[in-house]
mmCIF file with all atom_site columns, C-alpha atoms in Angstrom:
data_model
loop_
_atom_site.group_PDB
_atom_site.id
_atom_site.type_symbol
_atom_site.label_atom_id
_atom_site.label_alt_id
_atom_site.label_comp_id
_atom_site.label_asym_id
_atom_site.label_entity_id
_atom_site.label_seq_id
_atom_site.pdbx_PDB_ins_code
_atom_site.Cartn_x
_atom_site.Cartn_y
_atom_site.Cartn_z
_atom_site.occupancy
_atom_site.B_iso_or_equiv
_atom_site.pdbx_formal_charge
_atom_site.auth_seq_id
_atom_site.auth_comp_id
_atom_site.auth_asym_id
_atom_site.auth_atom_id
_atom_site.pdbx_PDB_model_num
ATOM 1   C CA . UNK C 1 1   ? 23.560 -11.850 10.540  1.00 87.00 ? 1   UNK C CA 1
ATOM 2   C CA . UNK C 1 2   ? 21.883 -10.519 7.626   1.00 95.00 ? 2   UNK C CA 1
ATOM 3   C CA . UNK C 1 3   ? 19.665 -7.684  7.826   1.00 97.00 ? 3   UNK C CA 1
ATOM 4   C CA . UNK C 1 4   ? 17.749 -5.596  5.286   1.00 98.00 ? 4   UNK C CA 1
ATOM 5   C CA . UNK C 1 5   ? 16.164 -2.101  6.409   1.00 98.00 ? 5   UNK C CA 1
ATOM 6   C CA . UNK C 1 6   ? 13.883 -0.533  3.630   1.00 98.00 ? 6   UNK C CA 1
ATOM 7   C CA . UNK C 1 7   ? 12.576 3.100   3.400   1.00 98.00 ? 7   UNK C CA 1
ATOM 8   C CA . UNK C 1 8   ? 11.035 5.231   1.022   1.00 98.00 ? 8   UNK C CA 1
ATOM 9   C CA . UNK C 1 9   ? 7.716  4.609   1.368   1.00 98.00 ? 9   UNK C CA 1
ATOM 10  C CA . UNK C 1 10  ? 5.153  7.860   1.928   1.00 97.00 ? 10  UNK C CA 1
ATOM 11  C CA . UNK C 1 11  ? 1.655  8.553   0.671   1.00 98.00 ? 11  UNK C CA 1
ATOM 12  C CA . UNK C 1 12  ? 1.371  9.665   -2.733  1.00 98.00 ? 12  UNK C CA 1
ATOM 13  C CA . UNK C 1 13  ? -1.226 10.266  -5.415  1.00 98.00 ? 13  UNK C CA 1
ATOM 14  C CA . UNK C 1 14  ? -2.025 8.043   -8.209  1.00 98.00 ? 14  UNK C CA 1
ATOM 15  C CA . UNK C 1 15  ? -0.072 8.550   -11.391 1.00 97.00 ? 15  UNK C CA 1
ATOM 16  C CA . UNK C 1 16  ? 3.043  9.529   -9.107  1.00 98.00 ? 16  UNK C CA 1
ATOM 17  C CA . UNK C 1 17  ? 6.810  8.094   -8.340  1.00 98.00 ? 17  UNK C CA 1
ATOM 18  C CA . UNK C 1 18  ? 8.311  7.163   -5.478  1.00 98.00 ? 18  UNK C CA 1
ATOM 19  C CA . UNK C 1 19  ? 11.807 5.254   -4.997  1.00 98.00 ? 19  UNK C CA 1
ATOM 20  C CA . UNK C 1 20  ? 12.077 2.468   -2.283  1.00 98.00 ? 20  UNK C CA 1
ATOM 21  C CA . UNK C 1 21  ? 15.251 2.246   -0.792  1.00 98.00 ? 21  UNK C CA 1
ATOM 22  C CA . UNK C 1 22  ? 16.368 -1.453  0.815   1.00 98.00 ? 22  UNK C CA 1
ATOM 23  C CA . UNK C 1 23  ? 20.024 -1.094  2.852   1.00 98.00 ? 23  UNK C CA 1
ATOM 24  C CA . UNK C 1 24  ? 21.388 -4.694  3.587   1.00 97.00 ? 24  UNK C CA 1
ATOM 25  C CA . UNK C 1 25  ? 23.951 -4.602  6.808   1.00 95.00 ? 25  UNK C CA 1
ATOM 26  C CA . UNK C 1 26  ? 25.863 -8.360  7.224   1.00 90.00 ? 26  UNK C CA 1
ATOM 27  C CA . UNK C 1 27  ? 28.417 -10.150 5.119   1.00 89.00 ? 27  UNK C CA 1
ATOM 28  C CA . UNK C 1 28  ? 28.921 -7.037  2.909   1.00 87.00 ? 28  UNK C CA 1
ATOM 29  C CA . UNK C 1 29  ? 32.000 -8.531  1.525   1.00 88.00 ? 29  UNK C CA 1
ATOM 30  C CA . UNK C 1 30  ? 29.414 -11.193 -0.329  1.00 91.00 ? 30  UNK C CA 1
ATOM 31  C CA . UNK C 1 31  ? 26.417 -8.882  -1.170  1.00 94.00 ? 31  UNK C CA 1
ATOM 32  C CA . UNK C 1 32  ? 27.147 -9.336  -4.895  1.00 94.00 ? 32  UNK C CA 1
ATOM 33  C CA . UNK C 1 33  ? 25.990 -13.136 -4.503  1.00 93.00 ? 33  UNK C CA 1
ATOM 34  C CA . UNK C 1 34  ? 23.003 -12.414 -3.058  1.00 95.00 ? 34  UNK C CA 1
ATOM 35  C CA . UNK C 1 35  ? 19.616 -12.682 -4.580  1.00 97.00 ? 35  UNK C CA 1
ATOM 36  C CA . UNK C 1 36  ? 17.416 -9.308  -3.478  1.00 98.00 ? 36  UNK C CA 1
ATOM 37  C CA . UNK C 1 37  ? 13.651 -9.579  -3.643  1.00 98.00 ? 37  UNK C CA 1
ATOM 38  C CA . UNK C 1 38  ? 10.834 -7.340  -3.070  1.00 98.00 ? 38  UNK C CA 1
ATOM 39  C CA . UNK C 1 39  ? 7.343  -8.335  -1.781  1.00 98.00 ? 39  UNK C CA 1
ATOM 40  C CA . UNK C 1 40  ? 4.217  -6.745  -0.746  1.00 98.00 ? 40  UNK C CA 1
ATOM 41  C CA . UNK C 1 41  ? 1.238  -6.744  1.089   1.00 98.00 ? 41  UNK C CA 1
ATOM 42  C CA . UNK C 1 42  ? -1.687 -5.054  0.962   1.00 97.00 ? 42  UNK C CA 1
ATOM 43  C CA . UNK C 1 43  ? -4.319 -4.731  3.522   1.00 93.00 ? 43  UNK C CA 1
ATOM 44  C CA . UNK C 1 44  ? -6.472 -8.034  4.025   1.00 95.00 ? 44  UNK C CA 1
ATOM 45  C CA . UNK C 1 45  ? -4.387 -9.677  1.235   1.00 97.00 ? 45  UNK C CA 1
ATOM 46  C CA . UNK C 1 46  ? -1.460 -12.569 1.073   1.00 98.00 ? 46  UNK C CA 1
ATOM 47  C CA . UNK C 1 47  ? 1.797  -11.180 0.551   1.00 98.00 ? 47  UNK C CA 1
ATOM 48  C CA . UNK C 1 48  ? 3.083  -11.616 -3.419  1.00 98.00 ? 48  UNK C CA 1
ATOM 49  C CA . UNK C 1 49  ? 6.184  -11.028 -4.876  1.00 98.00 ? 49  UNK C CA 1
ATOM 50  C CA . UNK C 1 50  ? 7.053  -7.996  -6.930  1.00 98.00 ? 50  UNK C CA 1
ATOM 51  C CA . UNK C 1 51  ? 10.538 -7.952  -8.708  1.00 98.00 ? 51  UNK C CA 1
ATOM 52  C CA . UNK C 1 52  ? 13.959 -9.390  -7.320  1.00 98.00 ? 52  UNK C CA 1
ATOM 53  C CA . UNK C 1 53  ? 17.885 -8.695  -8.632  1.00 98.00 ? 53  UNK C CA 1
ATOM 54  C CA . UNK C 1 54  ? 20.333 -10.866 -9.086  1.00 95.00 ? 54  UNK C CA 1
ATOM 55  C CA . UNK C 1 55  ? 23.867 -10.860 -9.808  1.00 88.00 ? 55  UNK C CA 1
ATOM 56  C CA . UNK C 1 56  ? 22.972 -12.654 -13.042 1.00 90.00 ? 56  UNK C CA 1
ATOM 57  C CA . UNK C 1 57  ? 19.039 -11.819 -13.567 1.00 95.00 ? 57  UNK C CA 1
ATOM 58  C CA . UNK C 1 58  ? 16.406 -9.417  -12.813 1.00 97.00 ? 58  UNK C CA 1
ATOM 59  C CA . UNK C 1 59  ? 12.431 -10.305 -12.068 1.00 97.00 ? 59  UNK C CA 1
ATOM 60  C CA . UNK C 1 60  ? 9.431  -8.723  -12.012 1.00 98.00 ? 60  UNK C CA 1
ATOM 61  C CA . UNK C 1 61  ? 5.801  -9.984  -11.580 1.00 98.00 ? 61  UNK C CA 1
ATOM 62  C CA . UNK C 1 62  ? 3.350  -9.669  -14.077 1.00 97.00 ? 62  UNK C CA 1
ATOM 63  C CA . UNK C 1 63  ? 1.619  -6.714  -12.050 1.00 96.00 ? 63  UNK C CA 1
ATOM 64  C CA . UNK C 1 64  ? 4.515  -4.262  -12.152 1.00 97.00 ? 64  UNK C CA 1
ATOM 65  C CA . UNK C 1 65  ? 6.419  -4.861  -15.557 1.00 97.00 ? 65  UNK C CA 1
ATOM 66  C CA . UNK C 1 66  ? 6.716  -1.986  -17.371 1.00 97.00 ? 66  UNK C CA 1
ATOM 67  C CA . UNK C 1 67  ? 6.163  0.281   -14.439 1.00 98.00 ? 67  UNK C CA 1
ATOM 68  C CA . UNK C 1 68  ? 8.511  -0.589  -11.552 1.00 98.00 ? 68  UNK C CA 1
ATOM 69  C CA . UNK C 1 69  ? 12.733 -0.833  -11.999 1.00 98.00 ? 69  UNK C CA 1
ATOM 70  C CA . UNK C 1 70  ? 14.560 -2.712  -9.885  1.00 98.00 ? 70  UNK C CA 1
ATOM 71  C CA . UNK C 1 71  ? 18.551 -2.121  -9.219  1.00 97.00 ? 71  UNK C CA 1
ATOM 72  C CA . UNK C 1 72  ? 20.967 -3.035  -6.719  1.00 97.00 ? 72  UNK C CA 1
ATOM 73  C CA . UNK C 1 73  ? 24.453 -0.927  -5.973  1.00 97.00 ? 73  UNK C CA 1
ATOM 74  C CA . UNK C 1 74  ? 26.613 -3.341  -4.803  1.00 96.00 ? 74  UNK C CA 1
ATOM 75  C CA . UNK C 1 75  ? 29.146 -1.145  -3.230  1.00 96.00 ? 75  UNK C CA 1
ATOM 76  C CA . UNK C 1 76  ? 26.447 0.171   -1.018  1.00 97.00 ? 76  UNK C CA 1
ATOM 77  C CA . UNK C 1 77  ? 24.456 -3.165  -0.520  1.00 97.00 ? 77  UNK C CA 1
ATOM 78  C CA . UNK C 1 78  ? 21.649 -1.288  -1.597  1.00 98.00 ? 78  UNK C CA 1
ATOM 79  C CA . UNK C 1 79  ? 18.770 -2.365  -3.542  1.00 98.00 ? 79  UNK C CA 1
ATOM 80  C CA . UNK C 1 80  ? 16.332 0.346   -5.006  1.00 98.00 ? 80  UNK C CA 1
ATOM 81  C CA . UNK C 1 81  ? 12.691 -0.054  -6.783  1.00 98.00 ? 81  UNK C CA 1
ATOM 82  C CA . UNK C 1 82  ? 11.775 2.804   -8.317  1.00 98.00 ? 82  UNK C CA 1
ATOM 83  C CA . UNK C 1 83  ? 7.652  2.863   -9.005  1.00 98.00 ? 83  UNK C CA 1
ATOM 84  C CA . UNK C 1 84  ? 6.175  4.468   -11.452 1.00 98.00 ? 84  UNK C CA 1
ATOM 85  C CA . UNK C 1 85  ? 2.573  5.175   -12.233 1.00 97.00 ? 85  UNK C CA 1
ATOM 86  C CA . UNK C 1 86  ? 0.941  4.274   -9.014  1.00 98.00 ? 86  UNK C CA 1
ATOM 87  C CA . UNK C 1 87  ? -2.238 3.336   -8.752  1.00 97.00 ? 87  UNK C CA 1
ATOM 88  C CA . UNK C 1 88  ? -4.522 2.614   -5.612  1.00 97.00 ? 88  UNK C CA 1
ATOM 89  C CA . UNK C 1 89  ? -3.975 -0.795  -6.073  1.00 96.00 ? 89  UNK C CA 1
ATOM 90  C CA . UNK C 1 90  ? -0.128 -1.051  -5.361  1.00 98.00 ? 90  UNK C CA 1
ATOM 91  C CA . UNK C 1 91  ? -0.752 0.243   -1.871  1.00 98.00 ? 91  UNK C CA 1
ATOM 92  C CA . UNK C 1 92  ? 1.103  -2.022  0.386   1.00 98.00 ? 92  UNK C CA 1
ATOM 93  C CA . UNK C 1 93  ? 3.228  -2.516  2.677   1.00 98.00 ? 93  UNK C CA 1
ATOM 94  C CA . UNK C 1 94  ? 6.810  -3.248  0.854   1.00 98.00 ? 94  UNK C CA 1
ATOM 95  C CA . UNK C 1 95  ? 9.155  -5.938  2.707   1.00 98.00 ? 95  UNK C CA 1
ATOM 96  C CA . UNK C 1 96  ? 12.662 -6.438  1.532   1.00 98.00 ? 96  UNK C CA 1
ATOM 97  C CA . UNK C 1 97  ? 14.123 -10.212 1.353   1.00 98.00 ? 97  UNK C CA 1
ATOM 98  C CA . UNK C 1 98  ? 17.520 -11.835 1.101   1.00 97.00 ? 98  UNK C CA 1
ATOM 99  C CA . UNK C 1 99  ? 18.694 -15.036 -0.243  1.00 95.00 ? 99  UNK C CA 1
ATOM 100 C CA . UNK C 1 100 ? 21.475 -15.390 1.086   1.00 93.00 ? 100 UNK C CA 1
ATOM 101 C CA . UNK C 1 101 ? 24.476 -18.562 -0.203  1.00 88.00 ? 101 UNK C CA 1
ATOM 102 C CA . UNK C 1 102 ? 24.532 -21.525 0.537   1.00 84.00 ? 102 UNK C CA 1
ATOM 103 C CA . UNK C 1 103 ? 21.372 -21.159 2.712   1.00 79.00 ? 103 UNK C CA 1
ATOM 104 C CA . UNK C 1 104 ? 18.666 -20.861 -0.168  1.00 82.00 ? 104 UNK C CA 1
ATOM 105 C CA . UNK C 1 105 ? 15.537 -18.783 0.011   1.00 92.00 ? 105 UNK C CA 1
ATOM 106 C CA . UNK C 1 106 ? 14.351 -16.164 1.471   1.00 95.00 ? 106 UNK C CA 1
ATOM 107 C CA . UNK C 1 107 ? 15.011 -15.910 5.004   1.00 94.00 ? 107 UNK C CA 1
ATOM 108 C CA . UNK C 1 108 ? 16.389 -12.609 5.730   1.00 96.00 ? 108 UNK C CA 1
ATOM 109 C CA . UNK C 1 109 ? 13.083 -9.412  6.102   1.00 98.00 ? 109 UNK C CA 1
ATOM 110 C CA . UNK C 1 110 ? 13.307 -6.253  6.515   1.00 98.00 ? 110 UNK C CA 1
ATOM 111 C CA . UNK C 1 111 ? 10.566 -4.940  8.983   1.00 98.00 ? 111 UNK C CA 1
ATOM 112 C CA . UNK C 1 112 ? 8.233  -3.060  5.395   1.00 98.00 ? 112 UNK C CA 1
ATOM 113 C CA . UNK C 1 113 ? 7.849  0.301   4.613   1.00 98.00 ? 113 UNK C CA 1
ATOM 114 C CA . UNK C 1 114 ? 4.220  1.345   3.899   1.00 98.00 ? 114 UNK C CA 1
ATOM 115 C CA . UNK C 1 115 ? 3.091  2.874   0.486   1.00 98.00 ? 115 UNK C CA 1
ATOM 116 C CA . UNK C 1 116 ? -0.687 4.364   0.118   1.00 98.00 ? 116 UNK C CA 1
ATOM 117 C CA . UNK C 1 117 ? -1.312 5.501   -3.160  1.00 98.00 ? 117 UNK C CA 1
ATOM 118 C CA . UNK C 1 118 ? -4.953 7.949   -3.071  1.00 98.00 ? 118 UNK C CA 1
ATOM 119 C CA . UNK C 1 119 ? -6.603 8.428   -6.268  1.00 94.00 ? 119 UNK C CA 1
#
């Protein structure tokens, strides 16, 4: 079984940094393959996609180019975003997903860690 666990999150003021932190425990030996996305949701909103790492490609949404880094250390199974220049409209909660071969899409959450961004 696949499972990711994020952290990271906190309450921060706008303009500020934070790194989230997504630790994925299962089939270590085939992390490398797997396709690591991050998604949010923020209060009273649908959950959207934010940026996901592959072991060929890396994706962001229009939202967070420029602002948020995703990276992945494959020894670890770890997948960071780093966020940069918050703003009160990135609060969220943060989920962490895994697409995991041959199954195809993503059906592997973590349980979200919050961000709340004050300005």
């Amino acid at each position: 079984q696949v499972q990711p666990v994020e952290s990271g999150g906190g309450s921060v003021q706008a303009g500020d940094s934070l790194t989230l932190t997504c630790v994925v425990s299962g089939r270590a030996f085939a992390f490398s393959s797997f396709d690591i996305a991050w998604f949010r949701q923020a209060p009273g909103k649908e959950r959207e996609f934010v940026a996901a790492t592959s072991w060929s490609t890396i994706r962001y949404a229009d939202s967070v180019k420029g602002r948020f880094t995703v990276s992945r250390d494959n020894a670890k199974t770890t997948v960071y975003l780093q966020l940069n220049g918050l703003s009160p409209e990135d609060t969220a909660v943060y989920y962490c997903a895994a697409d995991v071969p041959p199954y195809g899409g993503y059906d592997f959450w973590g349980q979200g860690t919050r961000v709340i961004v004050s300005s």
